[in-house]
Short mmCIF file of C-alpha atoms and ligand atoms in Angstrom, two decimals:
data_model
loop_
_atom_site.label_atom_id
_atom_site.label_comp_id
_atom_site.label_asym_id
_atom_site.label_seq_id
_atom_site.Cartn_x
_atom_site.Cartn_y
_atom_site.Cartn_z
CA MET A 12 5.68 -6.08 6.98
CA LYS A 13 3.81 -4.38 9.79
CA ALA A 14 1.28 -1.79 8.86
CA ILE A 15 -1.13 0.72 10.43
CA ILE A 16 -4.34 1.13 8.70
CA LEU A 17 -6.28 4.48 9.18
CA ILE A 18 -10.15 4.59 8.64
CA SER A 19 -13.10 6.96 9.16
CA GLY A 20 -16.00 4.91 7.85
CA ASN A 21 -17.35 1.77 6.41
CA GLY A 22 -14.08 0.03 5.91
CA SER A 23 -14.70 -2.03 2.86
CA ASN A 24 -11.10 -1.34 1.55
CA LEU A 25 -9.91 -2.36 5.17
CA GLN A 26 -11.87 -5.72 4.66
CA SER A 27 -10.33 -6.30 1.27
CA ILE A 28 -6.88 -5.77 2.81
CA ILE A 29 -7.63 -8.02 5.93
CA ASP A 30 -8.83 -10.69 3.53
CA SER A 31 -5.77 -10.53 1.58
CA ALA A 32 -3.22 -9.80 4.21
CA ASP A 33 -1.51 -13.34 4.36
CA ARG A 34 -1.11 -13.41 0.51
CA ILE A 35 0.47 -9.83 0.43
CA ASP A 36 2.62 -10.51 3.37
CA LEU A 37 0.91 -7.84 5.53
CA GLN A 38 0.60 -7.86 9.34
CA ILE A 39 -1.92 -5.18 10.43
CA SER A 40 -0.83 -4.09 13.80
CA CYS A 41 -3.53 -1.74 14.50
CA VAL A 42 -6.55 -0.09 12.96
CA ILE A 43 -6.96 3.55 14.00
CA SER A 44 -10.09 5.62 13.40
CA ASN A 45 -10.82 9.33 14.16
CA ASN A 46 -14.51 8.23 14.22
CA LYS A 47 -15.91 6.03 17.08
CA ASN A 48 -18.79 5.01 15.03
CA ALA A 49 -16.69 3.70 11.85
CA PHE A 50 -18.09 0.34 10.88
CA GLY A 51 -14.49 -0.64 9.82
CA LEU A 52 -13.64 -0.78 13.63
CA LYS A 53 -16.19 -3.76 13.89
CA ARG A 54 -14.64 -5.26 11.04
CA ALA A 55 -11.09 -5.07 12.70
CA VAL A 56 -12.42 -6.47 15.96
CA SER A 57 -14.17 -9.42 14.01
CA SER A 58 -10.72 -10.25 12.79
CA LYS A 59 -9.13 -9.79 16.14
CA ILE A 60 -7.15 -6.91 15.03
CA GLN A 61 -6.19 -4.09 17.72
CA THR A 62 -8.19 -0.69 17.21
CA SER A 63 -7.58 2.54 18.68
CA ILE A 64 -9.99 5.45 18.34
CA ILE A 65 -8.69 9.28 18.63
CA ASN A 66 -11.41 11.63 19.29
CA PRO A 67 -10.73 14.80 17.25
CA GLU A 68 -12.70 17.02 19.85
CA LEU A 69 -10.12 16.51 22.53
CA PHE A 70 -7.57 18.35 20.61
CA ASN A 71 -7.27 22.10 19.97
CA SER A 72 -5.39 21.91 16.71
CA LYS A 73 -4.77 19.57 13.85
CA GLU A 74 -1.06 19.34 14.99
CA ALA A 75 -2.00 18.11 18.40
CA PHE A 76 -4.24 15.48 16.85
CA ASP A 77 -1.45 14.31 14.50
CA ARG A 78 0.99 14.26 17.35
CA GLU A 79 -1.10 11.90 19.19
CA LEU A 80 -1.67 9.80 16.01
CA ILE A 81 2.17 9.71 15.45
CA SER A 82 2.74 8.62 19.06
CA ILE A 83 0.32 5.69 18.83
CA ILE A 84 1.73 4.74 15.31
CA ASP A 85 5.44 5.01 16.50
CA HIS A 86 4.50 2.62 19.45
CA HIS A 87 3.72 -0.07 16.79
CA GLU A 88 7.07 0.25 15.05
CA VAL A 89 5.46 -0.26 11.45
CA GLU A 90 6.94 0.25 8.04
CA LEU A 91 3.66 1.25 6.34
CA ILE A 92 0.59 3.45 7.03
CA VAL A 93 -2.38 2.85 4.85
CA LEU A 94 -5.13 5.33 4.49
CA ALA A 95 -8.25 3.26 3.63
CA GLY A 96 -10.96 5.89 3.65
CA TYR A 97 -9.50 8.04 6.26
CA MET A 98 -11.36 11.45 5.96
CA ARG A 99 -9.05 13.79 7.81
CA ILE A 100 -6.40 15.93 6.11
CA LEU A 101 -2.88 15.02 7.40
CA THR A 102 -0.71 17.69 8.59
CA PRO A 103 2.79 18.28 7.08
CA LEU A 104 4.17 17.25 10.51
CA PHE A 105 2.58 13.86 9.96
CA VAL A 106 3.34 13.50 6.44
CA SER A 107 7.30 14.47 6.71
CA HIS A 108 7.51 12.11 9.67
CA TYR A 109 6.40 9.11 7.44
CA PHE A 110 7.75 10.31 4.09
CA GLY A 111 7.60 7.44 1.62
CA LYS A 112 5.61 5.31 3.88
CA ILE A 113 2.02 6.39 3.48
CA LEU A 114 -0.34 4.93 0.78
CA ASN A 115 -3.82 6.22 -0.02
CA ILE A 116 -6.69 5.18 -2.22
CA HIS A 117 -8.61 7.87 -3.82
CA PRO A 118 -12.17 7.21 -5.97
CA SER A 119 -11.03 9.08 -9.10
CA LEU A 120 -8.65 8.90 -11.88
CA LEU A 121 -6.09 11.50 -10.37
CA PRO A 122 -5.13 14.16 -11.07
CA LYS A 123 -8.68 14.49 -12.13
CA PHE A 124 -11.33 15.16 -9.33
CA PRO A 125 -9.13 15.52 -6.14
CA GLY A 126 -11.17 15.95 -2.76
CA LEU A 127 -14.74 14.94 -1.86
CA ASN A 128 -17.68 13.94 -3.99
CA THR A 129 -15.56 12.54 -6.98
CA HIS A 130 -18.39 10.42 -8.41
CA GLN A 131 -20.66 13.37 -8.61
CA LYS A 132 -18.09 15.45 -9.96
CA ALA A 133 -17.11 12.83 -12.80
CA ILE A 134 -20.96 12.56 -13.79
CA ASP A 135 -21.33 16.47 -13.76
CA ALA A 136 -18.21 16.68 -15.94
CA SER A 137 -20.05 14.19 -18.41
CA GLU A 138 -16.83 11.92 -18.05
CA LYS A 139 -17.20 8.67 -19.95
CA ILE A 140 -14.34 7.06 -17.94
CA HIS A 141 -13.88 7.07 -14.21
CA GLY A 142 -11.90 5.01 -11.68
CA ALA A 143 -9.74 4.85 -8.61
CA SER A 144 -6.03 5.61 -8.02
CA VAL A 145 -3.57 4.49 -5.47
CA HIS A 146 -0.70 7.22 -4.68
CA PHE A 147 1.89 7.87 -2.10
CA VAL A 148 0.97 10.63 0.16
CA THR A 149 2.83 13.89 0.15
CA GLU A 150 1.77 17.46 1.64
CA GLU A 151 -0.42 18.12 -1.69
CA ILE A 152 -3.82 16.58 -0.94
CA ASP A 153 -4.40 13.73 -3.36
CA GLY A 154 -1.28 15.00 -4.96
CA GLY A 155 1.51 12.63 -4.52
CA PRO A 156 2.92 10.26 -7.11
CA ILE A 157 0.35 8.10 -8.68
CA ILE A 158 1.34 4.29 -8.56
CA SER A 159 -1.76 2.52 -10.12
CA GLN A 160 -5.05 3.10 -11.56
CA GLU A 161 -8.28 1.15 -12.41
CA LYS A 162 -10.75 2.46 -14.86
CA VAL A 163 -14.65 2.02 -14.91
CA ILE A 164 -16.96 2.98 -17.72
CA ILE A 165 -19.63 5.54 -16.73
CA GLU A 166 -22.94 4.43 -18.46
CA ALA A 167 -25.69 6.80 -19.03
CA GLU A 168 -27.90 5.24 -16.38
CA ASP A 169 -25.20 5.45 -13.60
CA THR A 170 -25.88 7.25 -10.41
CA VAL A 171 -23.48 8.32 -7.78
CA GLU A 172 -24.51 5.09 -6.06
CA THR A 173 -23.93 2.73 -8.83
CA LEU A 174 -20.75 4.35 -9.87
CA SER A 175 -19.30 4.24 -6.23
CA ASP A 176 -20.12 0.50 -6.27
CA LYS A 177 -18.33 0.01 -9.46
CA VAL A 178 -15.36 2.03 -8.47
CA LEU A 179 -15.22 0.25 -4.95
CA LYS A 180 -14.91 -3.14 -6.64
CA LYS A 181 -12.08 -2.12 -8.50
CA GLU A 182 -10.52 -0.41 -5.39
CA HIS A 183 -10.75 -3.78 -3.46
CA VAL A 184 -8.39 -5.20 -6.11
CA ILE A 185 -6.03 -2.42 -6.74
CA PHE A 186 -5.11 -1.41 -3.19
CA PRO A 187 -4.02 -5.03 -2.01
CA LYS A 188 -2.06 -5.34 -5.29
CA VAL A 189 -0.09 -2.03 -4.46
CA ILE A 190 0.30 -2.91 -0.94
CA HIS A 191 1.88 -6.15 -2.01
CA TRP A 192 4.33 -4.29 -4.17
CA TYR A 193 5.10 -2.25 -1.28
CA THR A 194 5.72 -5.05 1.21
CA GLN A 195 7.85 -6.57 -1.54
CA ARG A 196 9.83 -3.46 -1.23
CA ARG A 197 9.36 -2.65 -4.98
CA LEU A 198 8.09 0.76 -4.52
CA LYS A 199 9.81 3.85 -3.44
CA LEU A 200 9.08 7.44 -3.04
CA ILE A 201 11.96 9.47 -4.35
CA THR A 202 10.66 13.03 -4.04
CA ASN A 203 7.23 14.71 -3.51
CA LEU A 204 6.88 14.30 -7.30
CA GLN A 205 8.48 11.00 -8.15
CA ALA A 206 8.18 7.38 -7.22
CA THR A 207 9.75 4.17 -8.51
CA LEU A 208 8.56 0.60 -9.16
CA ASP A 209 11.34 -1.91 -9.50
CA GLY A 210 13.87 1.18 -9.57
CA LYS A 211 11.87 2.43 -12.72
CA LYS A 212 10.08 5.87 -12.71
CA ILE A 213 6.36 5.49 -12.68
C1 GRF B 6 -13.27 4.82 -0.92
O1 GRF B 6 -13.85 5.07 -1.98
C2 GRF B 6 -11.83 5.31 -0.83
O2 GRF B 6 -11.20 5.55 -2.19
C3 GRF B 6 -12.13 6.82 -0.23
O3 GRF B 6 -13.06 6.67 0.74
C4 GRF B 6 -13.90 5.55 0.53
C5 GRF B 6 -13.77 4.64 1.59
O4 GRF B 6 -14.70 3.59 1.58
N1 GRF B 6 -10.88 7.36 0.22
P1 GRF B 6 -14.54 2.23 2.58
O5 GRF B 6 -14.62 2.92 3.89
O6 GRF B 6 -13.19 1.57 2.42
O7 GRF B 6 -15.70 1.38 2.16
#
């Protein structure tokens, strides 16, 4: 299955997807970044994957930016859009255009800690368990149906950095796993609140 991957930064999740692409039946048509300095772009180039950069400063609205993004993505005729550390909020225009075709990974056990700085929030809230979630993207930020989660234990000595490392290790396993379910056509977004795996509600 052909996919586009959107990134903004380091791209360690992108790397884990590139490394498992054959096994999970994924063909990465293009990696698109809103940040020209994203290290993930170098990872894509090293793997001979086409890249595209869209500079947000050249657009006078979020909609105009997303219209450009849509035109690039549609050109590639993909069935899946993977958000792998893409740090821009998608407009309703974008999300409705690709209803049921966008997957995101988020570094918390959603619905706990949507948004940014999730590891700090988990530490501040004295959580004992933290983790990562993969979910379908809907208009509600980090609010679409959760598909799969992986947990880590927060130890007393954990810092944002150590916790982030632990969670990222889980992310690199869970995201390719869920993408594989998608490429096998086992996953479907039914409504903004409901998804199915193998026809059963999740
Ligand atoms: C990950 O923690 C992901 O869950 C979040 O952004 C981070 C991206 O890391 N959405 P990387 O760029 O994949 O290394």
